[in-house]
Amino acid sequence: MAGPVRGDDRGGPPAWPGRGSGPWEDASRHSGAFPQQQQQFQAEEESPEPRRLVRPYTVTGGRTKPRYKLALEALVTATVYEPRDLSVLAPECQAILQFCLDWRSVAEISAVLRMPLGVARILVADMSADGLVRIHQRDDSEGRPDLHLLERVLSGLRKI
Amino acid sequence: MTSVKIVVAGGFGVGKTTFVGSVSEIQPLTTEAVMTVASTDVDDLSHVPEKNTTTVAMDFGRITLEKDLVLYMFGTPGQHRFWFMWDDLIQGAIGAIVLVDTRRLADSFPAVDYFEASGLPFVIGINGFHGQFPHRSNDVREALAIPSNVPVIPCDARNRESTKAILVTLVEHAMSMQTAGRY
């Protein structure tokens, strides 16, 4: 077969384990809120994309790291059994509670409620610590899904 | 309640979102991440050291497999400079599907390299545009230097049954790799 063959020097991905940090670690090299906001201001000024009315990380108080790692597919549900005055919550948090009446992933929260993934992760982790939501995610230390889980996925896929 | 994910990779315009959409129970959604990027390989930043945020978009879909088991399929951001995003994506993933357009085979090299290096189970799906498969699977396997145990399958990203078949093949492949103790 004519054409290029893999192995050419084409600027591939980083060596594994990757040098990268997850999005929950974005901007982690910047300690305070202010430099981060300043950066976003500069980025927005030069970006052709429409501006947001509120800067994305304002609602997180400038924090760019959640309390703990949340997978993209981590599932979130509102805990309804605890009566609380929700009007004190930020509108974004109220929206998350509304949206998570059924189980929703962190990725869906970000996509449907139109908030950057990093912001969704921080808010969900905070809300979990405050007992507003429950989170279901597989433990990082488990690595890849085990055979039993894969069998369930396989039989599920065959049925759809 | 358990969620699992599968990664769908491949070059720009190869049909990742179509693939996800053909089997997803929801319209594919897009999540955006504001990223800090060390883009020194792209721009000369020596005069603007603070300019290093950008937005990365990822499309994804969902399949509820059982009452308490949900599968998410994430399309990878195409651009090479967002590789660091992939570490997050593949964490705990079942495996990956690399979609290949044989007219632009080289577009899939980086994804294949990455999954090989990370030990993530993956399969190759040759997306036949307009039902055309001008190259045989074995030719593609050879050009991509794919080991014989990695499935290489022709597919139609628009077709639900075809997409389902690839997902099934990937999960079976992940199981056989686990049984063989390859990772």
PDB file of N, CA, C and O in Angstrom, chain B residues 136-163:
ATOM      1  N   ARG B 136      -7.645  -3.016   1.496  1.00  0.00           N
ATOM      2  CA  ARG B 136      -7.983  -4.179   2.316  1.00  0.00           C
ATOM      3  C   ARG B 136      -7.498  -3.959   3.746  1.00  0.00           C
ATOM      4  O   ARG B 136      -6.520  -3.250   3.989  1.00  0.00           O
ATOM      5  N   SER B 137      -8.199  -4.589   4.685  1.00  0.00           N
ATOM      6  CA  SER B 137      -7.850  -4.440   6.098  1.00  0.00           C
ATOM      7  C   SER B 137      -6.389  -4.787   6.348  1.00  0.00           C
ATOM      8  O   SER B 137      -5.699  -4.131   7.134  1.00  0.00           O
ATOM      9  N   ASN B 138      -5.907  -5.820   5.657  1.00  0.00           N
ATOM     10  CA  ASN B 138      -4.528  -6.240   5.885  1.00  0.00           C
ATOM     11  C   ASN B 138      -3.523  -5.196   5.423  1.00  0.00           C
ATOM     12  O   ASN B 138      -2.464  -5.028   6.028  1.00  0.00           O
ATOM     13  N   ASP B 139      -3.889  -4.487   4.318  1.00  0.00           N
ATOM     14  CA  ASP B 139      -3.005  -3.420   3.846  1.00  0.00           C
ATOM     15  C   ASP B 139      -2.925  -2.309   4.884  1.00  0.00           C
ATOM     16  O   ASP B 139      -1.858  -1.752   5.143  1.00  0.00           O
ATOM     17  N   VAL B 140      -4.100  -1.993   5.467  1.00  0.00           N
ATOM     18  CA  VAL B 140      -4.147  -0.934   6.486  1.00  0.00           C
ATOM     19  C   VAL B 140      -3.337  -1.368   7.699  1.00  0.00           C
ATOM     20  O   VAL B 140      -2.553  -0.607   8.268  1.00  0.00           O
ATOM     21  N   ARG B 141      -3.511  -2.632   8.095  1.00  0.00           N
ATOM     22  CA  ARG B 141      -2.770  -3.149   9.254  1.00  0.00           C
ATOM     23  C   ARG B 141      -1.266  -3.020   9.024  1.00  0.00           C
ATOM     24  O   ARG B 141      -0.515  -2.599   9.904  1.00  0.00           O
ATOM     25  N   GLU B 142      -0.858  -3.346   7.796  1.00  0.00           N
ATOM     26  CA  GLU B 142       0.558  -3.296   7.476  1.00  0.00           C
ATOM     27  C   GLU B 142       1.073  -1.849   7.498  1.00  0.00           C
ATOM     28  O   GLU B 142       2.110  -1.551   8.086  1.00  0.00           O
ATOM     29  N   ALA B 143       0.290  -0.958   6.889  1.00  0.00           N
ATOM     30  CA  ALA B 143       0.720   0.442   6.814  1.00  0.00           C
ATOM     31  C   ALA B 143       0.783   1.080   8.197  1.00  0.00           C
ATOM     32  O   ALA B 143       1.610   1.954   8.450  1.00  0.00           O
ATOM     33  N   LEU B 144      -0.101   0.628   9.093  1.00  0.00           N
ATOM     34  CA  LEU B 144      -0.122   1.187  10.441  1.00  0.00           C
ATOM     35  C   LEU B 144       0.807   0.419  11.380  1.00  0.00           C
ATOM     36  O   LEU B 144       0.969   0.798  12.532  1.00  0.00           O
ATOM     37  N   ALA B 145       1.389  -0.673  10.883  1.00  0.00           N
ATOM     38  CA  ALA B 145       2.253  -1.531  11.705  1.00  0.00           C
ATOM     39  C   ALA B 145       1.526  -1.975  12.967  1.00  0.00           C
ATOM     40  O   ALA B 145       2.028  -1.814  14.080  1.00  0.00           O
ATOM     41  N   ILE B 146       0.310  -2.508  12.777  1.00  0.00           N
ATOM     42  CA  ILE B 146      -0.511  -2.951  13.898  1.00  0.00           C
ATOM     43  C   ILE B 146      -0.253  -4.435  14.149  1.00  0.00           C
ATOM     44  O   ILE B 146      -0.288  -5.227  13.212  1.00  0.00           O
ATOM     45  N   PRO B 147      -0.025  -4.824  15.412  1.00  0.00           N
ATOM     46  CA  PRO B 147       0.181  -6.249  15.716  1.00  0.00           C
ATOM     47  C   PRO B 147      -1.040  -7.079  15.320  1.00  0.00           C
ATOM     48  O   PRO B 147      -2.159  -6.567  15.277  1.00  0.00           O
ATOM     49  N   SER B 148      -0.813  -8.359  15.053  1.00  0.00           N
ATOM     50  CA  SER B 148      -1.876  -9.199  14.505  1.00  0.00           C
ATOM     51  C   SER B 148      -3.033  -9.404  15.483  1.00  0.00           C
ATOM     52  O   SER B 148      -4.146  -9.719  15.068  1.00  0.00           O
ATOM     53  N   ASN B 149      -2.787  -9.215  16.789  1.00  0.00           N
ATOM     54  CA  ASN B 149      -3.881  -9.450  17.743  1.00  0.00           C
ATOM     55  C   ASN B 149      -4.848  -8.265  17.851  1.00  0.00           C
ATOM     56  O   ASN B 149      -5.905  -8.377  18.452  1.00  0.00           O
ATOM     57  N   VAL B 150      -4.483  -7.136  17.272  1.00  0.00           N
ATOM     58  CA  VAL B 150      -5.359  -5.950  17.332  1.00  0.00           C
ATOM     59  C   VAL B 150      -6.360  -6.008  16.175  1.00  0.00           C
ATOM     60  O   VAL B 150      -5.963  -6.056  15.016  1.00  0.00           O
ATOM     61  N   PRO B 151      -7.670  -6.019  16.486  1.00  0.00           N
ATOM     62  CA  PRO B 151      -8.664  -6.096  15.414  1.00  0.00           C
ATOM     63  C   PRO B 151      -8.641  -4.863  14.501  1.00  0.00           C
ATOM     64  O   PRO B 151      -8.519  -3.739  14.974  1.00  0.00           O
ATOM     65  N   VAL B 152      -8.711  -5.118  13.191  1.00  0.00           N
ATOM     66  CA  VAL B 152      -8.839  -4.051  12.187  1.00  0.00           C
ATOM     67  C   VAL B 152     -10.105  -4.356  11.388  1.00  0.00           C
ATOM     68  O   VAL B 152     -10.178  -5.383  10.721  1.00  0.00           O
ATOM     69  N   ILE B 153     -11.112  -3.472  11.509  1.00  0.00           N
ATOM     70  CA  ILE B 153     -12.425  -3.802  10.958  1.00  0.00           C
ATOM     71  C   ILE B 153     -12.960  -2.670  10.082  1.00  0.00           C
ATOM     72  O   ILE B 153     -12.949  -1.506  10.502  1.00  0.00           O
ATOM     73  N   PRO B 154     -13.474  -2.990   8.890  1.00  0.00           N
ATOM     74  CA  PRO B 154     -14.166  -1.965   8.105  1.00  0.00           C
ATOM     75  C   PRO B 154     -15.467  -1.578   8.807  1.00  0.00           C
ATOM     76  O   PRO B 154     -16.093  -2.425   9.457  1.00  0.00           O
ATOM     77  N   CYS B 155     -15.859  -0.323   8.722  1.00  0.00           N
ATOM     78  CA  CYS B 155     -17.095   0.084   9.381  1.00  0.00           C
ATOM     79  C   CYS B 155     -17.755   1.237   8.643  1.00  0.00           C
ATOM     80  O   CYS B 155     -17.184   1.809   7.717  1.00  0.00           O
ATOM     81  N   ASP B 156     -18.972   1.537   9.039  1.00  0.00           N
ATOM     82  CA  ASP B 156     -19.682   2.699   8.532  1.00  0.00           C
ATOM     83  C   ASP B 156     -20.145   3.481   9.757  1.00  0.00           C
ATOM     84  O   ASP B 156     -21.062   3.062  10.462  1.00  0.00           O
ATOM     85  N   ALA B 157     -19.478   4.612   9.999  1.00  0.00           N
ATOM     86  CA  ALA B 157     -19.718   5.376  11.240  1.00  0.00           C
ATOM     87  C   ALA B 157     -21.166   5.834  11.347  1.00  0.00           C
ATOM     88  O   ALA B 157     -21.640   6.133  12.440  1.00  0.00           O
ATOM     89  N   ARG B 158     -21.897   5.866  10.212  1.00  0.00           N
ATOM     90  CA  ARG B 158     -23.282   6.355  10.250  1.00  0.00           C
ATOM     91  C   ARG B 158     -24.243   5.264  10.694  1.00  0.00           C
ATOM     92  O   ARG B 158     -25.389   5.526  11.033  1.00  0.00           O
ATOM     93  N   ASN B 159     -23.757   4.022  10.639  1.00  0.00           N
ATOM     94  CA  ASN B 159     -24.635   2.875  10.839  1.00  0.00           C
ATOM     95  C   ASN B 159     -24.576   2.343  12.267  1.00  0.00           C
ATOM     96  O   ASN B 159     -23.519   1.951  12.768  1.00  0.00           O
ATOM     97  N   ARG B 160     -25.722   2.314  12.926  1.00  0.00           N
ATOM     98  CA  ARG B 160     -25.804   1.905  14.321  1.00  0.00           C
ATOM     99  C   ARG B 160     -25.277   0.491  14.542  1.00  0.00           C
ATOM    100  O   ARG B 160     -24.502   0.235  15.457  1.00  0.00           O
ATOM    101  N   GLU B 161     -25.684  -0.444  13.680  1.00  0.00           N
ATOM    102  CA  GLU B 161     -25.261  -1.839  13.859  1.00  0.00           C
ATOM    103  C   GLU B 161     -23.749  -1.980  13.678  1.00  0.00           C
ATOM    104  O   GLU B 161     -23.088  -2.732  14.386  1.00  0.00           O
ATOM    105  N   SER B 162     -23.222  -1.229  12.709  1.00  0.00           N
ATOM    106  CA  SER B 162     -21.780  -1.268  12.458  1.00  0.00           C
ATOM    107  C   SER B 162     -21.015  -0.725  13.671  1.00  0.00           C
ATOM    108  O   SER B 162     -20.010  -1.304  14.107  1.00  0.00           O
ATOM    109  N   THR B 163     -21.517   0.372  14.220  1.00  0.00           N
ATOM    110  CA  THR B 163     -20.872   0.969  15.390  1.00  0.00           C
ATOM    111  C   THR B 163     -20.957   0.027  16.586  1.00  0.00           C
ATOM    112  O   THR B 163     -19.979  -0.172  17.310  1.00  0.00           O
TER     113      THR B 163
END
